[in-house]
Short mmCIF file of C-alpha atoms in Angstrom, two decimals:
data_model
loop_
_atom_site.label_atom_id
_atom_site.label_comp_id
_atom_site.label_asym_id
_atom_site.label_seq_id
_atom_site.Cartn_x
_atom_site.Cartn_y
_atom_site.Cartn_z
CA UNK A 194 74.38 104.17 106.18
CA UNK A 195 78.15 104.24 105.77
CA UNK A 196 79.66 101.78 107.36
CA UNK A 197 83.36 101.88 108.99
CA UNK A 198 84.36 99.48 106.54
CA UNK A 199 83.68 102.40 103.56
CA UNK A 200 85.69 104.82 105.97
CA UNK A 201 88.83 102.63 106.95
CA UNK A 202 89.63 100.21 103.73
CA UNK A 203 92.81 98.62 103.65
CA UNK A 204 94.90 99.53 100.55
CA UNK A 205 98.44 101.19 98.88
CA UNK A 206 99.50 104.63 98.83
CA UNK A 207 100.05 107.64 98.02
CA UNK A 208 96.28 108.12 97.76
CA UNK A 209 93.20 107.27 97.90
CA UNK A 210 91.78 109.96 95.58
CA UNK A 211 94.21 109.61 93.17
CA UNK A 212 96.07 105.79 93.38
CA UNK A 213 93.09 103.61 95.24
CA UNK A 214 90.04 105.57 93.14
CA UNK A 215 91.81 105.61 89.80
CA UNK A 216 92.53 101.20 90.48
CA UNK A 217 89.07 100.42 91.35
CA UNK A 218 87.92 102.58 88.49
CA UNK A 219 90.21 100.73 85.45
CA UNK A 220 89.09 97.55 87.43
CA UNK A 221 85.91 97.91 86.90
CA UNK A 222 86.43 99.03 83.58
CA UNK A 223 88.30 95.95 82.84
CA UNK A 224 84.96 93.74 84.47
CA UNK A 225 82.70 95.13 82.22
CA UNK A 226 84.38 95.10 78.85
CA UNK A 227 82.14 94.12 75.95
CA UNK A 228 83.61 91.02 73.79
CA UNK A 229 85.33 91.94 70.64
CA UNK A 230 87.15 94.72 72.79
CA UNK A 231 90.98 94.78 71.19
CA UNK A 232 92.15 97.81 72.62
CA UNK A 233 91.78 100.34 75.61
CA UNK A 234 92.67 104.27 76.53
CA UNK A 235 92.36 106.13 79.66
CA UNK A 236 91.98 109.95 80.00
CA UNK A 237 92.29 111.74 83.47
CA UNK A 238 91.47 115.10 84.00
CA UNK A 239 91.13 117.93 86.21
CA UNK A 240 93.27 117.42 89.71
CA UNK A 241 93.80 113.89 88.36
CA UNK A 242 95.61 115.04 85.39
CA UNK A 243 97.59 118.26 87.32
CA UNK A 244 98.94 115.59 89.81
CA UNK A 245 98.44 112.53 89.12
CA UNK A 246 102.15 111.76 87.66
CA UNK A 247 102.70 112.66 91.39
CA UNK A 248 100.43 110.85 93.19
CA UNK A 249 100.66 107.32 91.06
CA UNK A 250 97.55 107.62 89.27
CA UNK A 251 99.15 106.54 85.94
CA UNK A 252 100.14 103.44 88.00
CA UNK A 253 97.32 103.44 89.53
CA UNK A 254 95.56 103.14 85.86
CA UNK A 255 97.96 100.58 84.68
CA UNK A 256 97.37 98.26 87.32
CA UNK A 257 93.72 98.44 87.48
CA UNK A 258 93.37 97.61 83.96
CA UNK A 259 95.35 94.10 84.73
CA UNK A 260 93.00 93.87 87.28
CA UNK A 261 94.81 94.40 90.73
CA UNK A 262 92.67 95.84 93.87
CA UNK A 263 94.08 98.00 96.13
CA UNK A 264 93.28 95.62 99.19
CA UNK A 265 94.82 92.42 97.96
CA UNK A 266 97.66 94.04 95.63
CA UNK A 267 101.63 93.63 97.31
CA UNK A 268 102.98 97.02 96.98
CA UNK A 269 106.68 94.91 96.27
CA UNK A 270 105.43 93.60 92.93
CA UNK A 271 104.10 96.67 91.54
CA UNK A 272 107.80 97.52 89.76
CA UNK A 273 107.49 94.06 88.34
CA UNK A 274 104.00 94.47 87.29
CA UNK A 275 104.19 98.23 85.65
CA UNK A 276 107.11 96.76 83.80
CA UNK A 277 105.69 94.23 82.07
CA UNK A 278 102.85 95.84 80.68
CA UNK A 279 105.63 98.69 79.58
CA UNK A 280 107.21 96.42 77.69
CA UNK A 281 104.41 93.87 76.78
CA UNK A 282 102.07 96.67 75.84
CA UNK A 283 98.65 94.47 76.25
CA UNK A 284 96.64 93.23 78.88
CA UNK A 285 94.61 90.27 79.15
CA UNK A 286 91.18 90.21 80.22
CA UNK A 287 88.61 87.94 78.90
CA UNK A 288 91.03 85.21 77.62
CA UNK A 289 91.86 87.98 75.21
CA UNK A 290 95.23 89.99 74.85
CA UNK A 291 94.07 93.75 74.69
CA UNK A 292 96.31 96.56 73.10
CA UNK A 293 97.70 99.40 75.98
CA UNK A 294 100.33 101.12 75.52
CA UNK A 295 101.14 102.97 78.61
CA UNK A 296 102.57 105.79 76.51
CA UNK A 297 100.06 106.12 74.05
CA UNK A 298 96.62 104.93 75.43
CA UNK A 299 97.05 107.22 79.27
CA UNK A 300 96.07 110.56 78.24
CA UNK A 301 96.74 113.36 81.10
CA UNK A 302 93.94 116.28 79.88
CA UNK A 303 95.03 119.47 81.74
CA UNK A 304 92.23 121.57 79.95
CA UNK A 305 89.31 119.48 80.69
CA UNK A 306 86.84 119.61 83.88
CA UNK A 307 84.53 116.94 83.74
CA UNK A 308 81.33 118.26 85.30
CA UNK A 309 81.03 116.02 88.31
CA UNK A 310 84.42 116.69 90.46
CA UNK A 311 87.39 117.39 89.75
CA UNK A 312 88.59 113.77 89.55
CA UNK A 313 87.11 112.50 86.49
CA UNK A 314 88.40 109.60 84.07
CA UNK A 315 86.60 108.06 80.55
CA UNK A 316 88.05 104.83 79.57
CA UNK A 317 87.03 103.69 76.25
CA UNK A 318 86.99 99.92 74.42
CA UNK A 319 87.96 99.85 70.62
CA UNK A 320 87.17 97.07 68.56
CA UNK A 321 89.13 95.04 65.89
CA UNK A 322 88.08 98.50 63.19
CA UNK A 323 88.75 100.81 65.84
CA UNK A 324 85.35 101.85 66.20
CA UNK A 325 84.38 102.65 69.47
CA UNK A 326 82.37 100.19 71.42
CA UNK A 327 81.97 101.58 74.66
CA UNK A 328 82.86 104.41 76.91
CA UNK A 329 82.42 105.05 80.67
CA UNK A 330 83.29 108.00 83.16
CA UNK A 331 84.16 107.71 86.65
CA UNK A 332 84.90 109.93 89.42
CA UNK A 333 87.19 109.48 92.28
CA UNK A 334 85.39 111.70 95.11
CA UNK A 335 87.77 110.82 97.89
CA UNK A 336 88.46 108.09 100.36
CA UNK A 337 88.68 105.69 97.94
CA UNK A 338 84.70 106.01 96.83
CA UNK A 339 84.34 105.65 93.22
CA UNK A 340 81.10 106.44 91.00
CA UNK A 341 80.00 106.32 87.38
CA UNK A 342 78.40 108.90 85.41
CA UNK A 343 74.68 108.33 86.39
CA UNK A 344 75.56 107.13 89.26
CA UNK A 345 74.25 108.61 92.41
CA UNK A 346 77.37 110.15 95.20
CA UNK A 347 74.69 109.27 98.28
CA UNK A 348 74.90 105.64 99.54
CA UNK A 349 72.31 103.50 98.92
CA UNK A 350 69.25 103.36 101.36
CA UNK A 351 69.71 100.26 103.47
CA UNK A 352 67.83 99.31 106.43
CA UNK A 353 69.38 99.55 109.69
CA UNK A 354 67.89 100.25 112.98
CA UNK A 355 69.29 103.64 114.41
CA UNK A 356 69.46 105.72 111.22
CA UNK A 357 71.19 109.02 111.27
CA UNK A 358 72.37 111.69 108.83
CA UNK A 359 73.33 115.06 111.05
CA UNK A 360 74.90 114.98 114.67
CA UNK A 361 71.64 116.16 116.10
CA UNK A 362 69.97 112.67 114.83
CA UNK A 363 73.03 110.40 116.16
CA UNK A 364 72.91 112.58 119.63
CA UNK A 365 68.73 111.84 119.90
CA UNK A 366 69.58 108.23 118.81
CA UNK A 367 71.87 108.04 121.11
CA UNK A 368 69.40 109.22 124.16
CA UNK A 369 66.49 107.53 122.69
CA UNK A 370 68.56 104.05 122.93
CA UNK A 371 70.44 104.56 125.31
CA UNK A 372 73.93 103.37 123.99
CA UNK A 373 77.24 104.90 123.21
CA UNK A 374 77.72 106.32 119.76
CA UNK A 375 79.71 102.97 119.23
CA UNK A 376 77.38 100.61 120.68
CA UNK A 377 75.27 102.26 118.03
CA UNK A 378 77.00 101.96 115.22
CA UNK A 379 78.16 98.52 115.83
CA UNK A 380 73.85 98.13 116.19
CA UNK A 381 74.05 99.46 112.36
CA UNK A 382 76.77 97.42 111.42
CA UNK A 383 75.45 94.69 112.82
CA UNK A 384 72.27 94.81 110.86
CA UNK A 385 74.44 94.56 107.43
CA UNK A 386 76.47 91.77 108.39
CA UNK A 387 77.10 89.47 111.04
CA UNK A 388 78.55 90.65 114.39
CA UNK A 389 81.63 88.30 114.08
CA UNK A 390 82.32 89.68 110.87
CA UNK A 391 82.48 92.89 111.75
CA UNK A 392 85.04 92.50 114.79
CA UNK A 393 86.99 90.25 112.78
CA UNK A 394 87.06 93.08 110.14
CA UNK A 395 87.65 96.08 112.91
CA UNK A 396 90.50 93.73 114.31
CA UNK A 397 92.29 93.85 110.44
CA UNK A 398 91.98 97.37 110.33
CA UNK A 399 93.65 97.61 114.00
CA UNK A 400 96.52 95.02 112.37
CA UNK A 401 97.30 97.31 109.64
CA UNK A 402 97.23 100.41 110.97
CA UNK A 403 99.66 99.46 113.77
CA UNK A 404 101.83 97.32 111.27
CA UNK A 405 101.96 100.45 108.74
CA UNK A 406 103.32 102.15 111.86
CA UNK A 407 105.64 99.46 112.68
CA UNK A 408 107.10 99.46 108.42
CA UNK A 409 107.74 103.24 109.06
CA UNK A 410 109.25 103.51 112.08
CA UNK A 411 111.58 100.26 110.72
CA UNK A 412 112.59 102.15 107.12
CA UNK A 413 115.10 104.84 105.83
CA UNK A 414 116.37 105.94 102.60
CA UNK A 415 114.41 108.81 100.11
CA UNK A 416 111.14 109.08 98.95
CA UNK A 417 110.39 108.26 95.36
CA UNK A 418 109.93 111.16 93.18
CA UNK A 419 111.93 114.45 92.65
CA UNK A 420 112.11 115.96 95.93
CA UNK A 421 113.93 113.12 97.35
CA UNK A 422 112.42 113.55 100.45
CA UNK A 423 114.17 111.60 103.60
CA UNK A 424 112.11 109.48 105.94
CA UNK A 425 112.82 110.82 109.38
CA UNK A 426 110.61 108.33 111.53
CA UNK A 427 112.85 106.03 112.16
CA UNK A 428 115.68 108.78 113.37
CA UNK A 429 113.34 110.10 115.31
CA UNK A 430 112.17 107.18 116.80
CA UNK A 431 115.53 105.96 117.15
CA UNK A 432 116.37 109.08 119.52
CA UNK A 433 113.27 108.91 122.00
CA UNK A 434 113.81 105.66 122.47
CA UNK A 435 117.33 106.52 123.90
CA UNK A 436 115.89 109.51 125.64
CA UNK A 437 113.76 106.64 127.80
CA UNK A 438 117.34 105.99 129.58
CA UNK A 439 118.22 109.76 130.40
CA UNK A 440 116.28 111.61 133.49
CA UNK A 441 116.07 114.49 130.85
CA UNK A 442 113.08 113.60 129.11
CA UNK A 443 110.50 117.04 128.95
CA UNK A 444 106.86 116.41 129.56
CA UNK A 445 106.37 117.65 126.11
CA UNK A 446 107.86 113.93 124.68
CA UNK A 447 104.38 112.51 124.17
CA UNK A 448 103.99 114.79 121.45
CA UNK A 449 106.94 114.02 120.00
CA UNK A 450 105.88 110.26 119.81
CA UNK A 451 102.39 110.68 118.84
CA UNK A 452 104.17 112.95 115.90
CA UNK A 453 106.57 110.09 115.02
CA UNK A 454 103.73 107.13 114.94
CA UNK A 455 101.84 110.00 112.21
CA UNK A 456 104.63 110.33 110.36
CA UNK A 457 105.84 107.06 110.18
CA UNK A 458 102.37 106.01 108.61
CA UNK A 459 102.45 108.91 105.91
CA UNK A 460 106.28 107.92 104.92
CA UNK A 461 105.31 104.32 104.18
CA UNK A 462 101.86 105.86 102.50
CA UNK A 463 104.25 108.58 100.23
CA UNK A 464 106.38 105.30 98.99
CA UNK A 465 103.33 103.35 98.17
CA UNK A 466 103.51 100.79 100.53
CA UNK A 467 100.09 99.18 102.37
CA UNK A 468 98.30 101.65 105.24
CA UNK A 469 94.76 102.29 105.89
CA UNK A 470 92.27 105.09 104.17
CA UNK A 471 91.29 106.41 107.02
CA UNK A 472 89.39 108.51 105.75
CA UNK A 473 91.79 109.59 102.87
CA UNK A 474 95.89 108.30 102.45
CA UNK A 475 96.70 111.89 102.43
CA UNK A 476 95.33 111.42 106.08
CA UNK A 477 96.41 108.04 106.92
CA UNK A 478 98.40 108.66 109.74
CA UNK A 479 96.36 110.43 112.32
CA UNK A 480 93.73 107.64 112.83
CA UNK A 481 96.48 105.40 113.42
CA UNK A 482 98.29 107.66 115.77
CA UNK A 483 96.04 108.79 117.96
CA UNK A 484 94.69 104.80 118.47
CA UNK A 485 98.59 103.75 118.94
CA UNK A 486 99.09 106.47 121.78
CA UNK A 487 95.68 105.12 123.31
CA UNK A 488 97.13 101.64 123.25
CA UNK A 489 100.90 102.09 124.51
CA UNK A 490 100.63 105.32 126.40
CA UNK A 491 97.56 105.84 127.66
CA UNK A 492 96.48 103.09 130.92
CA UNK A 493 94.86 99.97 130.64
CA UNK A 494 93.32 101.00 127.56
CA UNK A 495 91.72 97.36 126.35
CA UNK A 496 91.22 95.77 123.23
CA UNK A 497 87.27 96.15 122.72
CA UNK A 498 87.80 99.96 123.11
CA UNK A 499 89.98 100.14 120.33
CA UNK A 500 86.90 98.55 118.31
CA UNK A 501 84.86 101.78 119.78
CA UNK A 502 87.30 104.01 118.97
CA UNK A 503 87.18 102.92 115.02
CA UNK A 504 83.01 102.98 115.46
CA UNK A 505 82.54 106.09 116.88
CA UNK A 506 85.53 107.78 114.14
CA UNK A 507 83.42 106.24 111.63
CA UNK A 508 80.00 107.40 113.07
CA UNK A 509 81.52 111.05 112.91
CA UNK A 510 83.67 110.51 109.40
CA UNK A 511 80.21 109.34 107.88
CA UNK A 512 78.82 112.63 108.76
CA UNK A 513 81.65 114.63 107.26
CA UNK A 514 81.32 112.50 104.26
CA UNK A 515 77.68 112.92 103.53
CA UNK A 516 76.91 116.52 104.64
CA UNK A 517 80.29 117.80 103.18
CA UNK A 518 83.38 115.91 101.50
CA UNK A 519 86.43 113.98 102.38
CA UNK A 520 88.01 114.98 99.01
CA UNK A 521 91.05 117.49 98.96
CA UNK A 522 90.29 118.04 95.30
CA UNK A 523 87.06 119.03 96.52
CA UNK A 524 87.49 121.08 99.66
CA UNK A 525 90.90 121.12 100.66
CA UNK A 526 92.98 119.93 102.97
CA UNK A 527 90.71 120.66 105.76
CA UNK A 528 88.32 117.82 104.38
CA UNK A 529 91.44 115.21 104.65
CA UNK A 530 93.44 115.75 107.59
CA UNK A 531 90.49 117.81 109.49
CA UNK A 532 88.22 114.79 109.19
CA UNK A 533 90.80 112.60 109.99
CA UNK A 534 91.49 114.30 112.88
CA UNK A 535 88.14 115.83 113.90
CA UNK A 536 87.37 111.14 113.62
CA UNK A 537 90.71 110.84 116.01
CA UNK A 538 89.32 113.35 118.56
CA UNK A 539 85.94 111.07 119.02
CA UNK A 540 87.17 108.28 119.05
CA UNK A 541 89.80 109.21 121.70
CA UNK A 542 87.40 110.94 123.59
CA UNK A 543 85.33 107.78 123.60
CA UNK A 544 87.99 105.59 124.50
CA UNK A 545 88.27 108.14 127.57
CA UNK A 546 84.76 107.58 128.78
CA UNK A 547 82.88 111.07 126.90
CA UNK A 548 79.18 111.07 126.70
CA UNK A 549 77.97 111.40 123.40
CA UNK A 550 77.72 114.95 123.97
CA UNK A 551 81.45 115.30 124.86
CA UNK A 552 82.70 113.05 121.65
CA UNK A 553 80.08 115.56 119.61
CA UNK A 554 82.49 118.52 120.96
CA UNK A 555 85.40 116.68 120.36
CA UNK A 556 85.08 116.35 116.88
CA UNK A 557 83.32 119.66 116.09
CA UNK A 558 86.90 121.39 117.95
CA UNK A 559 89.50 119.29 115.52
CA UNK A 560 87.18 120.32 112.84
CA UNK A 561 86.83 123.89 113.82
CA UNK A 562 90.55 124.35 113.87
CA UNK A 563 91.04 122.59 110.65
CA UNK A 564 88.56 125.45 108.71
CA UNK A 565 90.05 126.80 105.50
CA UNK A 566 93.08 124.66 105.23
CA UNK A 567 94.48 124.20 101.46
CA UNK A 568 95.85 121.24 99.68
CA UNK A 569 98.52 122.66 98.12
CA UNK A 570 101.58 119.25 97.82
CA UNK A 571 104.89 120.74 95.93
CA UNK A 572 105.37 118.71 93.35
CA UNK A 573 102.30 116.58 93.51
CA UNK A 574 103.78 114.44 95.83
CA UNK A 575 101.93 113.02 99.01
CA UNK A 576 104.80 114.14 101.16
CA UNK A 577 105.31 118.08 101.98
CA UNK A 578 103.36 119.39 103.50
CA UNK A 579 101.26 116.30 104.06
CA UNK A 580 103.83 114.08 106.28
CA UNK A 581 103.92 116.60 109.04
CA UNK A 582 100.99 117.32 108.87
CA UNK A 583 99.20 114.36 110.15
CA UNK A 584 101.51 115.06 112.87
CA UNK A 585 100.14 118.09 114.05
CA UNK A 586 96.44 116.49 113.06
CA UNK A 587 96.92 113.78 115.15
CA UNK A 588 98.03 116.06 118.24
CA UNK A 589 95.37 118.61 117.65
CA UNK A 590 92.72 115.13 117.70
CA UNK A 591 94.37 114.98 121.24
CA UNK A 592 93.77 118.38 122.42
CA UNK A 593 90.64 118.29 121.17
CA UNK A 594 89.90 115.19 123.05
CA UNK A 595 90.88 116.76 126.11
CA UNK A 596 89.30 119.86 126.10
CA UNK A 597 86.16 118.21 125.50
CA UNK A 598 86.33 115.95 128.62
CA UNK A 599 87.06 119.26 130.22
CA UNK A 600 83.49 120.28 129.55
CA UNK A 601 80.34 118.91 130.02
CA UNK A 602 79.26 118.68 126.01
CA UNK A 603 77.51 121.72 126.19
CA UNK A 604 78.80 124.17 123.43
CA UNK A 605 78.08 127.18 120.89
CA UNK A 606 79.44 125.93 117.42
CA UNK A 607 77.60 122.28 117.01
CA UNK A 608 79.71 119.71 114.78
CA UNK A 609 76.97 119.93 112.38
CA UNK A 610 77.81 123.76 112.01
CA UNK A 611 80.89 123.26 111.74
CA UNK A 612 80.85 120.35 109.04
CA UNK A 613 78.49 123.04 107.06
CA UNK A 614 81.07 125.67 107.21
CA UNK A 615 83.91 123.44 105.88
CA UNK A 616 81.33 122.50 103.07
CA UNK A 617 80.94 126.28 102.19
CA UNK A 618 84.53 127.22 102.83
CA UNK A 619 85.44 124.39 100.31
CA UNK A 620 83.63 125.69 97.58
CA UNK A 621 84.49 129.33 97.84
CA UNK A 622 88.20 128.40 98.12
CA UNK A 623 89.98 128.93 94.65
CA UNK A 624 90.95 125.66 92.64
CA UNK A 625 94.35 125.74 92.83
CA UNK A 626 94.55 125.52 96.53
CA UNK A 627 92.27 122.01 95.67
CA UNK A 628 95.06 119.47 95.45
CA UNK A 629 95.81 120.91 91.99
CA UNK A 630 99.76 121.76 92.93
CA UNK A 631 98.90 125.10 91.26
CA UNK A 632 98.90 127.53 93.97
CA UNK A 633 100.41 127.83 97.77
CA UNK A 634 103.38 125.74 99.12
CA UNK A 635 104.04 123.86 95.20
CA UNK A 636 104.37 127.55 93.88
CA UNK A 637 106.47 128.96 96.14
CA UNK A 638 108.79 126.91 97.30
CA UNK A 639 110.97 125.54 94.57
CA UNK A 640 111.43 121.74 93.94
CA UNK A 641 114.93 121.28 93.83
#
C-alpha cells in the first residue's frame, strides 16, 4: 500500500530527490545520534554530489541536521537559518552543541557510487577523541522517500482491503467491488486511518497546490543561481487576463493557461518556496495544473471530485512507483514529469466520468508519450528545461484525458506495459542523461 499521502507531501523546493530526501535524511541522522557525539560530517555522492550545489542539497543537509522538516519548515527563514550555522559552526541536538562546519564537514564525492542509487549520503558521529562512533547511509530514491542501508525500497505490508500491485489487479478490484478506482483507494486509505483524516489531509494538499499556484502567478524577479532565470508566470498571466476583454482570444488560450498555472508552480518550486511533491518537485506543477483547469475551467466540477482526482493520481503514481521509479536519477525525466503527468491524465479522466478502463488508458497514453525522456537541467538547476516542461506535461495529461474518453478503454499497450518499458528504458539510458547535468541540454547549451 502507498498511500496518496506518500505521493503528494507538502514540502520546499527545488526537489524532492535532492532538497526534501537529503532534510529528512540529516534529520533522522540528527534523531538517532548516540550521546557523547561532539561532531558530525556529511558526504553526498553520485547525482547528489554532480548537482546537488544546484538543487540545494547542501542546504538541504544543513538544515536537516538542525532538525527542520520539509513540511513544517518556512522557506523565508531558511537565509536566516543557513547563516547562523555558517557562522556559528555547531548545532545543537541533545542539549549538546555539536561541531559542523558547513565548509569542512559537507563533503561533495564526485568519484563515488554508492551501490544502492545514485543518491546516496553517509553521515558519521565523532566523539570527544575523534573516534568514530557511528555511521549511517541513506538513499534518496525520489519523491521524497528516504531509506537506510538495510533497509528495504518496498513499503511495508499493511493490511488493507482491496490490495493491488499491477493495473490488471486495481482493474479486477475494481469489477470485483464495484467502485471507482477512487472509491477504492479512499477504501485503502480508509483502513490506515480514519476517513475524516484523510479528507482533511486531501483538502491540505488541494490548499497548497492551488496557493503554490497563486505565489507564482503573484511573483517576478530572477531565479536564484547562475542562470538568472526570469519568472514569466506572472507576465503571462498578466496578458491573458487582458486578452479576457478583447473578442480576439484563439481557442488555443486554454493551453496557454493550463501552461501558465504549470509554470507558475515550478517557478516558486526553482526558488525554494513551499509546493507539493507530487510525485517529484521536478514535477510539481502538472498535478496542480491539470486539477486547477478542472476547477476554474472545466463546468461544475465539485469539490469531492477534486478528492477523486488526487485518489485515483495516487492509485496510478503508486503503480509507477513500485513496478518502476519516480526518480530522475534513476530513470530520467520520463519517471518525473511522465508520472506526473501519466497521474494528471487519470485523475482528469476521472473527474470526467471514465470507467476504470478509460482512466487505465489515460494514464498508460501520458506515459507512453513520456518514454525515453532525459533529465538533463543546465546547470543543476530545477529550472531549464524543467519549468516548461511541466507545461507541456500538464497539457499532454489533458490530451491524454481526452483521447481516452474518446474510446471505450479497450487498448493494445496496457499501462502496466508501458510502466515496464519506462523501467527498462531507464536502465539502459546512459548516466549522464540521469539528472547528473553531465550530458544533453547542461552540455550544450552554455550557462552564461
Amino acid at each position: 500500500m502507498i498511500s496518496v499521502f506518500d505521493l503528494f507531501k507538502i514540502g520546499i523546493g527545488p526537489s524532492s530527490s535532492h532538497t526534501v530526501g537529503p532534510m529528512v535524511a540529516a534529520r533522522r541522522f540528527r534523531e538517532g545520534l548516540p550521546q557523547g557525539t561532539r561532531r558530525v560530517t556529511a558526504e553526498l555522492f553520485g547525482s547528489l554530489a554532480w548537482t546537488g550545489k544546484g538543487h540545494g542539497s547542501d542546504t538541504a543537509i544543513w538544515l536537516g541536521l538542525m532538525g527542520a522538516a520539509p513540511d513544517t519548515l518556512d522557506p523565508d527563514e531558511v537565509p536566516v537559518l543557513t547563516a547562523r550555522l555558517a557562522i556559528q559552526k555547531f548545532i545543537e541536538a541533545g542539549g549538546a552543541r555539536i561541531a559542523f562546519d558547513t565548509e569542512r564537514d559537507l563533503i561533495f564525492d564526485f568519484a563515488t557510487l554508492l551501490p544502492l542509487h545514485s543518491n546516496g549520503m553517509r553521515f558519521r558521529a565523532f566523539g570527544e577523541d575523534g573516534a568514530t562512533l557511528e555511521e549511517r547511509v541513506f538513499y534518496s530514491i525520489g519523491g521524497g522517500f528516504v531509506v537506510e542501508e538495510g533497509e528495504t525500497r518496498e513499503a511495508p505490508a499493511q493490511d488493507v482491503p482491496h490490495p493491488f500491485a499491477t493495473a490488471a489487479e486495481l482493474l479486477s478490484a475494481c469489477a470485483r467491488a464495484q467502485l471507482s478506482i477512487a472509491d477504492l483507494q479512499m477504501a485503502n486509505e480508509c483502513a490506515l486511518r480514519p476517513r475524516e483524516d484523510v479528507e482533511r489531509g486531501l483538502d491540505a494538499i488541494l490548499d497548497a497546490m492551488f496557493a503554490s499556484i497563486d505565489r507564482g502567478l503573484a511573483r517576478e524577479g530572477a531565479l536564484p543561481g547562475r542562470l538568472r532565470v526570469k519568472r514569466r508566470a506572472r507576465a503571462i498571466h498578466d496578458q491573458l487576463q487582458a486578452d479576457r476583454l478583447t473578442n480576439q482570444r484563439p481557442p488555443h488560450e486554454v493551453m496557454d493557461w493550463v501552461s501558465v498555472f504549470a509554470m507558475a508552480v515550478n517557478e516558486e518550486n526553482a526558488a525554494g518556496g513551499r509546493i507539493v511533491t507530487a510525485p517529484t518537485n521536478g514535477a510539481a506543477g502538472i498535478v496542480p495544473a491539470v486539477l486547477r483547469y478542472v476547477r476554474d475551467i472545466c463546468p461544475d466540477t465539485s469539490h469531492a471530485q477534486l478528492r477523486d482526482f488526487l485518489l485515483t493520481a495516487a492509485a496510478v503514481g503508486a503503480l509507477i512507483k513500485r513496478n518502476a521509479s519516480i526518480s530522475g536519477a534513476e530513470v530520467g525525466c520520463q519517471g518525473e514529469v511522465g508520472s506526473a503527468a501519466s497521474m494528471a491524465a487519470a485523475g482528469l479522466a476521472a473527474v470526467l466520468g471514465a470507467s476504470p478502463a478509460q482512466i487505465e488508458n489515460a494514464a498508460e497514453i501520458a506515459m507512453e508519450h513520456h518514454l525515453g525522456m532525459t533529465c538533463d537541467p543546465i546547470g543543476g538547476l530545477v529550472q531549464i528545461p524543467c519549468i516548461e516542461r511541466n507545461a507541456f506535461g500538464a497539457n499532454k495529461a489533458i490530451a491524454a484525458a481526452s483521447l481516452a474518453l474518446r474510446g471505450d478503454g479497450i487498448h493494445h499497450v496496457s499501462l502496466d506495459q508501458v510502466i515496464e518499458t519506462m523501467r527498462q528504458t531507464g536502465a539502459d539510458m546512459q548516466s549522464k542523461y540521469k539528472e547528473t547535468s553531465q550530458g544533453g541540454l547542461a552540455v550544450n547549451v552554455p550557462e552564461c
